[in-house]
Coordinates of C-alpha atoms in Angstrom, one line a residue:
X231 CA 27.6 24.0 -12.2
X232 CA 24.1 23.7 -13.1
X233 CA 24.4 20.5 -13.7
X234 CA 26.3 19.7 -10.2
X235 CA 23.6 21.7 -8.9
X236 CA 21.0 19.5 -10.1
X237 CA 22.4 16.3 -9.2
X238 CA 22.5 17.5 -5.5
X239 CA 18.7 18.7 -5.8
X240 CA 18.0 15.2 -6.8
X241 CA 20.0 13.4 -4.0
X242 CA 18.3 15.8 -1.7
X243 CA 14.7 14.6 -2.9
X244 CA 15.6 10.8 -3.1
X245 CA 16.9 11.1 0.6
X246 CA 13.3 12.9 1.9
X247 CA 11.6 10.8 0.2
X248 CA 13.4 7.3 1.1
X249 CA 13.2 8.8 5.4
X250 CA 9.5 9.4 4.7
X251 CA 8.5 6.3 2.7
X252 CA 10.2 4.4 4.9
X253 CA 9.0 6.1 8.0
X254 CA 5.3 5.9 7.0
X255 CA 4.8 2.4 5.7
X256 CA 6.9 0.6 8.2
X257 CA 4.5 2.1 11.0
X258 CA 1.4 1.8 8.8
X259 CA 2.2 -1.9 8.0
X260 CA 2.9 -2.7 11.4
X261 CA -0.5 -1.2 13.3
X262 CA -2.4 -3.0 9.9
X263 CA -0.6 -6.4 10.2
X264 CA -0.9 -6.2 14.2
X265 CA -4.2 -5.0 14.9
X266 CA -6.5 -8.1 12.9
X267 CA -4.0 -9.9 15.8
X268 CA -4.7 -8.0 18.9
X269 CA -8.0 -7.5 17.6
X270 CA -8.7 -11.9 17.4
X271 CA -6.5 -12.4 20.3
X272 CA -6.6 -9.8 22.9
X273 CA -9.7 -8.2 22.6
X274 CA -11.4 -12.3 20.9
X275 CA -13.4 -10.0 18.4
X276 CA -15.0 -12.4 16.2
X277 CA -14.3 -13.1 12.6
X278 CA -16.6 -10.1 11.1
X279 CA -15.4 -7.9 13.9
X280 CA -12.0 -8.2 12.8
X281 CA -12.5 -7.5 9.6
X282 CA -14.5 -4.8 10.5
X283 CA -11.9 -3.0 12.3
X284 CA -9.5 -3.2 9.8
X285 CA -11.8 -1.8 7.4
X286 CA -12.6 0.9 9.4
X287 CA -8.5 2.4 9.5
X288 CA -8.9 2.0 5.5
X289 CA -12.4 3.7 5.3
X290 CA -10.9 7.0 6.9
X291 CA -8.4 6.7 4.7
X292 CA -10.5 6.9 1.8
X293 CA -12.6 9.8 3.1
X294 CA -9.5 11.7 3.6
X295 CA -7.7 11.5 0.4
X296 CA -10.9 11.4 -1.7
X297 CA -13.1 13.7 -0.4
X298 CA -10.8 16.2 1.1
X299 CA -6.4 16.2 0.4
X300 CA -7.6 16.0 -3.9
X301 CA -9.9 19.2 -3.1
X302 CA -7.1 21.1 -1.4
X303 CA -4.8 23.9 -3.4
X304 CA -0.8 22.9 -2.9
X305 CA -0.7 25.5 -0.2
X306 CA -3.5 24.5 1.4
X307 CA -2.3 20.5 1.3
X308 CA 0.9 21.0 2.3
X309 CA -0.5 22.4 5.7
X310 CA -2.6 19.9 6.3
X311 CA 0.1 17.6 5.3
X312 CA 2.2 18.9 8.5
X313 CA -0.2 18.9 10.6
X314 CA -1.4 15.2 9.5
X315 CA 1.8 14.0 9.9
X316 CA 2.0 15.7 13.5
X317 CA -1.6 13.8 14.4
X318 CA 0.1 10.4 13.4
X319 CA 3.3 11.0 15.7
X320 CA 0.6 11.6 18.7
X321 CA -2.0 9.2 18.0
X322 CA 0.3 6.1 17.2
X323 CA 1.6 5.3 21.0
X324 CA -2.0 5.0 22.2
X325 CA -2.0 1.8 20.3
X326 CA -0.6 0.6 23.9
X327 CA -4.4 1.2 25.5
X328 CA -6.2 -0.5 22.8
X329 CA -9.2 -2.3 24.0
X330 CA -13.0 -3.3 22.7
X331 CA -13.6 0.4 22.8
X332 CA -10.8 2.4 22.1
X333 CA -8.8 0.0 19.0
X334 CA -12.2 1.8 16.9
X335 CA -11.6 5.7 17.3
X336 CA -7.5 4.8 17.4
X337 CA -7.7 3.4 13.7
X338 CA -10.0 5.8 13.0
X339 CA -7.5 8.4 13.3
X340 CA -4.2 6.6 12.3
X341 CA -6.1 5.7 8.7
X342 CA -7.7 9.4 8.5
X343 CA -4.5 11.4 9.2
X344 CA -2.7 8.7 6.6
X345 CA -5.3 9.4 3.7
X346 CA -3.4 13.2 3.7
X347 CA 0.3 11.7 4.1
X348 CA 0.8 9.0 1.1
X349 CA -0.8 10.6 -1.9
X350 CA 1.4 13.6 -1.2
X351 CA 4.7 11.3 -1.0
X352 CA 3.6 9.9 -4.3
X353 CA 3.5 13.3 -5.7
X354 CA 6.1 14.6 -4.2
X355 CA 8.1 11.5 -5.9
X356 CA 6.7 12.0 -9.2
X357 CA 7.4 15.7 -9.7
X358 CA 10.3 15.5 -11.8
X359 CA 9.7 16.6 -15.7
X360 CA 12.1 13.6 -17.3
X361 CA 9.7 10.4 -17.9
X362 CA 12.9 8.0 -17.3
X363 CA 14.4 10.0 -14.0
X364 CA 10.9 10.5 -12.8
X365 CA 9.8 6.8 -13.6
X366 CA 13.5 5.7 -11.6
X367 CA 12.4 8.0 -8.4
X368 CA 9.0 6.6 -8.9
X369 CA 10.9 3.2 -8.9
X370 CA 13.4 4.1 -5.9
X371 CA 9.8 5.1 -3.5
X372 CA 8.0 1.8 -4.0
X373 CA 11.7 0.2 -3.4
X374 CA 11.8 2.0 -0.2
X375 CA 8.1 0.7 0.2
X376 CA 9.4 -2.6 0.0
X377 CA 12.5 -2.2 2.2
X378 CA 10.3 -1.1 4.9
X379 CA 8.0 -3.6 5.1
X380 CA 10.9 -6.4 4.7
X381 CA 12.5 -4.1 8.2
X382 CA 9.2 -3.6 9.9
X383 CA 8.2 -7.3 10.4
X384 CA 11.3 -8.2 11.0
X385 CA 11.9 -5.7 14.0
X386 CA 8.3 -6.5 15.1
X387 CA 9.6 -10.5 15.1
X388 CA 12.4 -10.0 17.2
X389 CA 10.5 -7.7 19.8
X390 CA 7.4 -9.9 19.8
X391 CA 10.0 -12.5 21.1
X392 CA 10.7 -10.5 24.1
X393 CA 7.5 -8.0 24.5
X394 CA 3.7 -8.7 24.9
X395 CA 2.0 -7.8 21.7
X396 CA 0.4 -4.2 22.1
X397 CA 4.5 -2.9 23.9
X398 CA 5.7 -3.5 20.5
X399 CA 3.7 -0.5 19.3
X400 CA 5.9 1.9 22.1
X401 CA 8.8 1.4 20.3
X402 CA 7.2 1.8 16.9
X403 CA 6.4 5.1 17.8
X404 CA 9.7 6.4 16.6
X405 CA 8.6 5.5 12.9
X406 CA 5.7 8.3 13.0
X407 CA 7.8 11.2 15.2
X408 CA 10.3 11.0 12.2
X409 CA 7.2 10.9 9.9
X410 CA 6.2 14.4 11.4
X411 CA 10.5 15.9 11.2
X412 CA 10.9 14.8 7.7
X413 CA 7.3 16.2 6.5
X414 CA 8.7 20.0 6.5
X415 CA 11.2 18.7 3.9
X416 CA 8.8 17.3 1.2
X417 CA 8.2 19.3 -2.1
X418 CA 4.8 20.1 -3.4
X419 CA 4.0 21.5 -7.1
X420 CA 3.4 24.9 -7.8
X421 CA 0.4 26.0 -8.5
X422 CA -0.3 25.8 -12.3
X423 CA -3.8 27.6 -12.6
X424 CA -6.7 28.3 -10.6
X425 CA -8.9 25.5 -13.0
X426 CA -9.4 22.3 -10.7
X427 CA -9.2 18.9 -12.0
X428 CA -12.7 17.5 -12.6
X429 CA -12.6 13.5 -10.9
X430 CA -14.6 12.9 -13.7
X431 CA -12.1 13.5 -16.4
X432 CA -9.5 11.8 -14.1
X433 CA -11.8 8.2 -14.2
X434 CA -11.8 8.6 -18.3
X435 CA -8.6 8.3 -18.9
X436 CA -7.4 5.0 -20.0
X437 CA -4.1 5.0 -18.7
X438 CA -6.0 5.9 -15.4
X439 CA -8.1 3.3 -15.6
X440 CA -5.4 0.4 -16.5
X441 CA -3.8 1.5 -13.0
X442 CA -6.9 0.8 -11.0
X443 CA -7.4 -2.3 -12.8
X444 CA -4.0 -3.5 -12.3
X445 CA -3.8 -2.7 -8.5
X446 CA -7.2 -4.1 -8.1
X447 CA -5.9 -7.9 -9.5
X448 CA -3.4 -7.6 -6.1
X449 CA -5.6 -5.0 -3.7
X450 CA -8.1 -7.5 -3.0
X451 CA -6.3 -10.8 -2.4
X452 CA -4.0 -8.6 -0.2
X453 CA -6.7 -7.4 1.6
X454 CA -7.6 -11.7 2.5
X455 CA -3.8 -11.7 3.2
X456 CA -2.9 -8.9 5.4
X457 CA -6.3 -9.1 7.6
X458 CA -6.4 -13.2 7.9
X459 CA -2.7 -14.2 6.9
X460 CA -1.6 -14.5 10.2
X461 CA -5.1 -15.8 12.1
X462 CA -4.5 -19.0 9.4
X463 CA -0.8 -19.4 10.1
X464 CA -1.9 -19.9 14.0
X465 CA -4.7 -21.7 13.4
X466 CA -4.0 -24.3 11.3
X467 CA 0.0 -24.5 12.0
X468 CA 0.5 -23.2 15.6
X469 CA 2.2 -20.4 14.7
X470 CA 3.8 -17.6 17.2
X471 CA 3.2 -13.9 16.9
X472 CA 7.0 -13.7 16.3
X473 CA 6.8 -16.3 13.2
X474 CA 3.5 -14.4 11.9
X475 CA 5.6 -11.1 11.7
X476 CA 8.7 -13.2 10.4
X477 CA 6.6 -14.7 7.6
X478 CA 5.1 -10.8 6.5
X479 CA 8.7 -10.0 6.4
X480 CA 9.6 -13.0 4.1
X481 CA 6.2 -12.2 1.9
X482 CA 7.6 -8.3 1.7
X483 CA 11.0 -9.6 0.7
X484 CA 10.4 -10.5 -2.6
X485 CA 8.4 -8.2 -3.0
X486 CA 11.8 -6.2 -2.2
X487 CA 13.2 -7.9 -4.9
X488 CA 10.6 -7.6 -8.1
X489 CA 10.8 -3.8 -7.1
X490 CA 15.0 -3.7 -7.0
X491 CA 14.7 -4.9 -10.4
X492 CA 12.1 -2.0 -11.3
X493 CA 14.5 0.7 -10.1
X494 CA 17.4 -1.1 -11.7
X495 CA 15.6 -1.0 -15.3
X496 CA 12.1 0.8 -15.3
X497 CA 10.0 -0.8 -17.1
X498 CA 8.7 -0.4 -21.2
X499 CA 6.1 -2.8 -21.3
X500 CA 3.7 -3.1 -18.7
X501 CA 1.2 -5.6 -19.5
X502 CA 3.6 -8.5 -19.7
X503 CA 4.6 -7.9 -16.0
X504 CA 0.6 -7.0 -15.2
X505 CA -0.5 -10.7 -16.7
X506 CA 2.4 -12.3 -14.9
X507 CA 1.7 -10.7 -11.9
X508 CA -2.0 -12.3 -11.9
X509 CA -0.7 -15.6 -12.6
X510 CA 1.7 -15.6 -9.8
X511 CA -1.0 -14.1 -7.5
X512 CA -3.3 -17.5 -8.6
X513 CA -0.5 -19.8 -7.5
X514 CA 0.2 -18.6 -4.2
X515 CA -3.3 -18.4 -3.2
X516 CA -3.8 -22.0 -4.7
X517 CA -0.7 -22.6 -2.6
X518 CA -2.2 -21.3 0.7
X519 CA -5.4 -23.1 0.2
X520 CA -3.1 -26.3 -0.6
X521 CA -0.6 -26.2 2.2
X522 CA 0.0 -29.1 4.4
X523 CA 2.6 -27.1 6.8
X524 CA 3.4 -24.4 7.6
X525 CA 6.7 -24.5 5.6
X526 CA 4.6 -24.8 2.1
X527 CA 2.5 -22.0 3.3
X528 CA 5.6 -20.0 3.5
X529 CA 6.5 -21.0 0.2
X530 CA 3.2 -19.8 -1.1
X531 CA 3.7 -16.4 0.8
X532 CA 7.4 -15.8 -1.2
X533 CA 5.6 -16.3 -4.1
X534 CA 2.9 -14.2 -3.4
X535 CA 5.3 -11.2 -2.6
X536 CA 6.1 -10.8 -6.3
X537 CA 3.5 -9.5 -7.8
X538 CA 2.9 -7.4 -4.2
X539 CA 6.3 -5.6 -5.5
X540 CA 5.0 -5.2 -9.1
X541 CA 1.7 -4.4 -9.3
X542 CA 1.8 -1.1 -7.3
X543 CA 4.8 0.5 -9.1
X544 CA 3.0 -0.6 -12.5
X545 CA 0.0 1.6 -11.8
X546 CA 1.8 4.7 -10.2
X547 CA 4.5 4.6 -13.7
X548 CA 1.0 4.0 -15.4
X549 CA -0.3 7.3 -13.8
X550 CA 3.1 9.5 -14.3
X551 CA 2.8 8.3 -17.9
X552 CA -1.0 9.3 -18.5
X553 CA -0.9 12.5 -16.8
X554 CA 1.3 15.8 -16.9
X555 CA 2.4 17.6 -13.4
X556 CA -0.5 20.0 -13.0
X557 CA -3.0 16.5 -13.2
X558 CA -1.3 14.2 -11.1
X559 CA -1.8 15.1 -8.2
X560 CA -5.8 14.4 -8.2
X561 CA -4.8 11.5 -10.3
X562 CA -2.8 10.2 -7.4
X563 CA -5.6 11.4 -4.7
X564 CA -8.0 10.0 -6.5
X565 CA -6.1 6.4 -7.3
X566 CA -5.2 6.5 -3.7
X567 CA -8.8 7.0 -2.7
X568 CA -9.9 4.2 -4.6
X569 CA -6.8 1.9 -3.5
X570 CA -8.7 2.6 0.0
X571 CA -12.1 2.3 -0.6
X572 CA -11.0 -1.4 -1.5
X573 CA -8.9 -1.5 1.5
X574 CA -11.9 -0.6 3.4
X575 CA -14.9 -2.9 1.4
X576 CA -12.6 -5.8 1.3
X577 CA -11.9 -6.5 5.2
X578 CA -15.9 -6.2 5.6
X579 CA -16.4 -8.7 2.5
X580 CA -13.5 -11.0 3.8
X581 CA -14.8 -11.2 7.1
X582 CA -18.1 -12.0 5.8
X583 CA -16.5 -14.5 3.5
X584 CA -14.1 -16.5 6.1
X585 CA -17.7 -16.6 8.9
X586 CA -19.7 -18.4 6.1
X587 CA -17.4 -20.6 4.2
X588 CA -14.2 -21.0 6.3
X589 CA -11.1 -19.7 6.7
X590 CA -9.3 -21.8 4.4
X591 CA -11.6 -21.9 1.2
X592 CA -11.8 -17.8 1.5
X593 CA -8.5 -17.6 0.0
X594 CA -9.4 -19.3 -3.2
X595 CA -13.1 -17.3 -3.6
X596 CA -11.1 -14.2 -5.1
X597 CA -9.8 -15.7 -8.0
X598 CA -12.5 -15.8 -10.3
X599 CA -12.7 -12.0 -9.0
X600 CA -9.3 -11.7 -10.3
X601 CA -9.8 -13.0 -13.4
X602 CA -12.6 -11.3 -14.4
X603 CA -10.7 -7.7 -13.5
X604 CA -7.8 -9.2 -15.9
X605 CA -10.2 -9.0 -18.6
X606 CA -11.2 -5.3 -17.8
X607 CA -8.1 -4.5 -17.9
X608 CA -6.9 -6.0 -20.8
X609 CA -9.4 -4.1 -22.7
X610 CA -8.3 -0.6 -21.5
X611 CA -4.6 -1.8 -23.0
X612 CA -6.6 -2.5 -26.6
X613 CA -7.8 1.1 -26.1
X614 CA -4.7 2.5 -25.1
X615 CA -2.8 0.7 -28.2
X616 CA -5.0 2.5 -30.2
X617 CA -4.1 6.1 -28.8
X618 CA -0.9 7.6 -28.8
X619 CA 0.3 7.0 -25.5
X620 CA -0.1 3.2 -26.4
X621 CA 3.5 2.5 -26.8
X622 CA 4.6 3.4 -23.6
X623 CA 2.3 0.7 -21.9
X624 CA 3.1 -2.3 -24.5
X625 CA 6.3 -1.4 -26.1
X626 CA 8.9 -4.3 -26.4

């Protein structure tokens, strides 16, 4: 009976967390992917000012989940959780009125109220005591992750073919109301003790650190990608805003894919898939950089959606390895924190980039960056071997 009884608990938190996951990033995805657009095209910001607006949705992120969601008791969080999620439902339709003046405050808000919504997913996802069930759950949220951004850009296609850009974000308000129903039904921990979780014993731990590094090989070409993808599809290749939205949606499908296989059979060693990820990522950017048509940049994009799918889960199953329950969630506050602080530095540093070299040479400048991070990283796994917990990262 116990064991029925547990199967059913499981089912129930799969199910709230696959609504929610989905919910959240198909939104978030869209205003991100959409705004760098209305921003160039609607509003003709320049190249800096459209980086800078992206940057400033990821910088109230950051504050958010760093300075304030990791400081909060479970009790405490999970209020502010509702009540985030409530902010997201009612800011997210005034998209619609976005102009020179309002698109700032707007993004402000959606990226503030979102910096108290996804570490708490990830938590929530990771809360189960068995490494393997956890590390599947772990596996079936950043499937879900993927699923929604293969949906989102494909909805946002077919309505872009029959609504002016900024309508489209009307019917995507349906994403965040659900956002705000479901959030009532997500689990937090219990409290363990009253002792907080120093930040700075978070940072020195190894396994920590090999999850920063890792996301970091991905976070910043993605950043190039998501905020200029679609301004060098159009302005090189003509492209519509329906084929912009249609190519993020091939990009996220195999991403879809690398992470099926994830929640199909979690992986044992992660630094094979972490080095393989960097040298697909070098590829597809050489691809972009490289693409006569708009057909090879496609190409390019496919192939740059598989390490998008692997790199993520690697560092969250990195983080449920390195940390027990009453840890991670300021190891998952403070990884998402960071994840956003490069969200938000990276769109001011692109912008930058594409005004004094080009659009098309941008690309390319990251990948001595992402080299040089491989290296980091690859040292933290010679420390880790070293330790205990070495096995579970490099383990055949």
């Amino acid at each position: 009976m116990n064991g029925k009884k547990g199967n059913i608990s499981l089912l129930y938190a799969i199910l709230v967390i696959v609504t929610i996951t989905f919910a959240v990033r198909a939104s978030n995805n869209m205003f991100m992917t959409e705004i760098p657009l209305v921003a160039r095209y609607i509003i003709h910001f320049n190249e800096f000012l459209v980086g800078s607006v992206s940057a400033v949705g990821a910088l109230a992120t950051f504050v958010m989940s760093a300075f304030i969601n990791s400081k909060l008791s479970s009790t405490l969080r999970r209020k502010v959780f509702i009540a985030s999620s409530l902010a997201y439902a009612l800011v997210f339709p005034t998209f619609y009125f976005s102009n020179s003046i309002t698109i700032w405050p707007i993004v402000f808000v959606s990226g503030f109220v979102l910096g108290a919504i996804m570490p708490n997913i990830i938590t929530s996802a990771s809360l189960l005591p068995d490494r393997k069930a956890r590390e599947r759950v772990l596996s079936i949220y950043t499937l879900t992750l993927s699923i929604s951004l293969v949906a989102g850009p494909a909805i946002e296609g077919y309505l872009l073919r029959i609504y002016p850009l900024l309508e489209t974000f009307i019917f995507f308000s349906i994403f965040p109301a659900l956002v705000f129903v479901t959030s009532f039904f997500i689990k937090f921990p219990e409290e363990q003790s009253n002792v907080k979780i120093e930040a700075k014993n978070v940072i020195k731990n190894h396994g920590f650190k090999v999850s920063v590094y890792n996301i970091m090989t991905y976070n910043i070409p993605f950043a190039f990608i998501l905020t200029f993808g679609g301004i060098y599809a159009r302005d090189f290749f003509g492209a519509s805003y329906s084929t912009v939205t249609l190519m993020f949606s091939s990009f996220f499908f195999t991403s879809f894919i690398s992470r099926l296989l994830l929640a199909l059979k979690p992986p044992e060693n992660l630094w094979r898939l972490m080095i393989l990820s960097v040298l697909l990522t070098t590829v597809g950017l050489m691809g972009i950089v490289e693409s006569p048509s708009l057909t090879v940049m496609e190409l390019s994009m496919l192939i740059l959606g598989f390490p998008h799918g692997f790199t993520y889960p690697l560092s969250v199953i990195s983080i449920s390895r390195a940390f027990d329950i009453s840890s991670r969630n300021a190891a998952n506050s403070l990884f998402f924190s960071i994840m956003m602080a490069i969200g938000s530095v990276m769109p001011f540093v692109s912008g930058s980039v594409v005004l004094y070299i080009g659009l098309k040479y941008s690309f390319v400048s990251v990948i001595p960056v992402i080299l040089i991070i491989l290296l980091l990283l690859h040292h933290e796994m010679k420390l880790l071997s070293i330790g205990k917990s070495g096995g579970q990262y490099t383990a055949a």
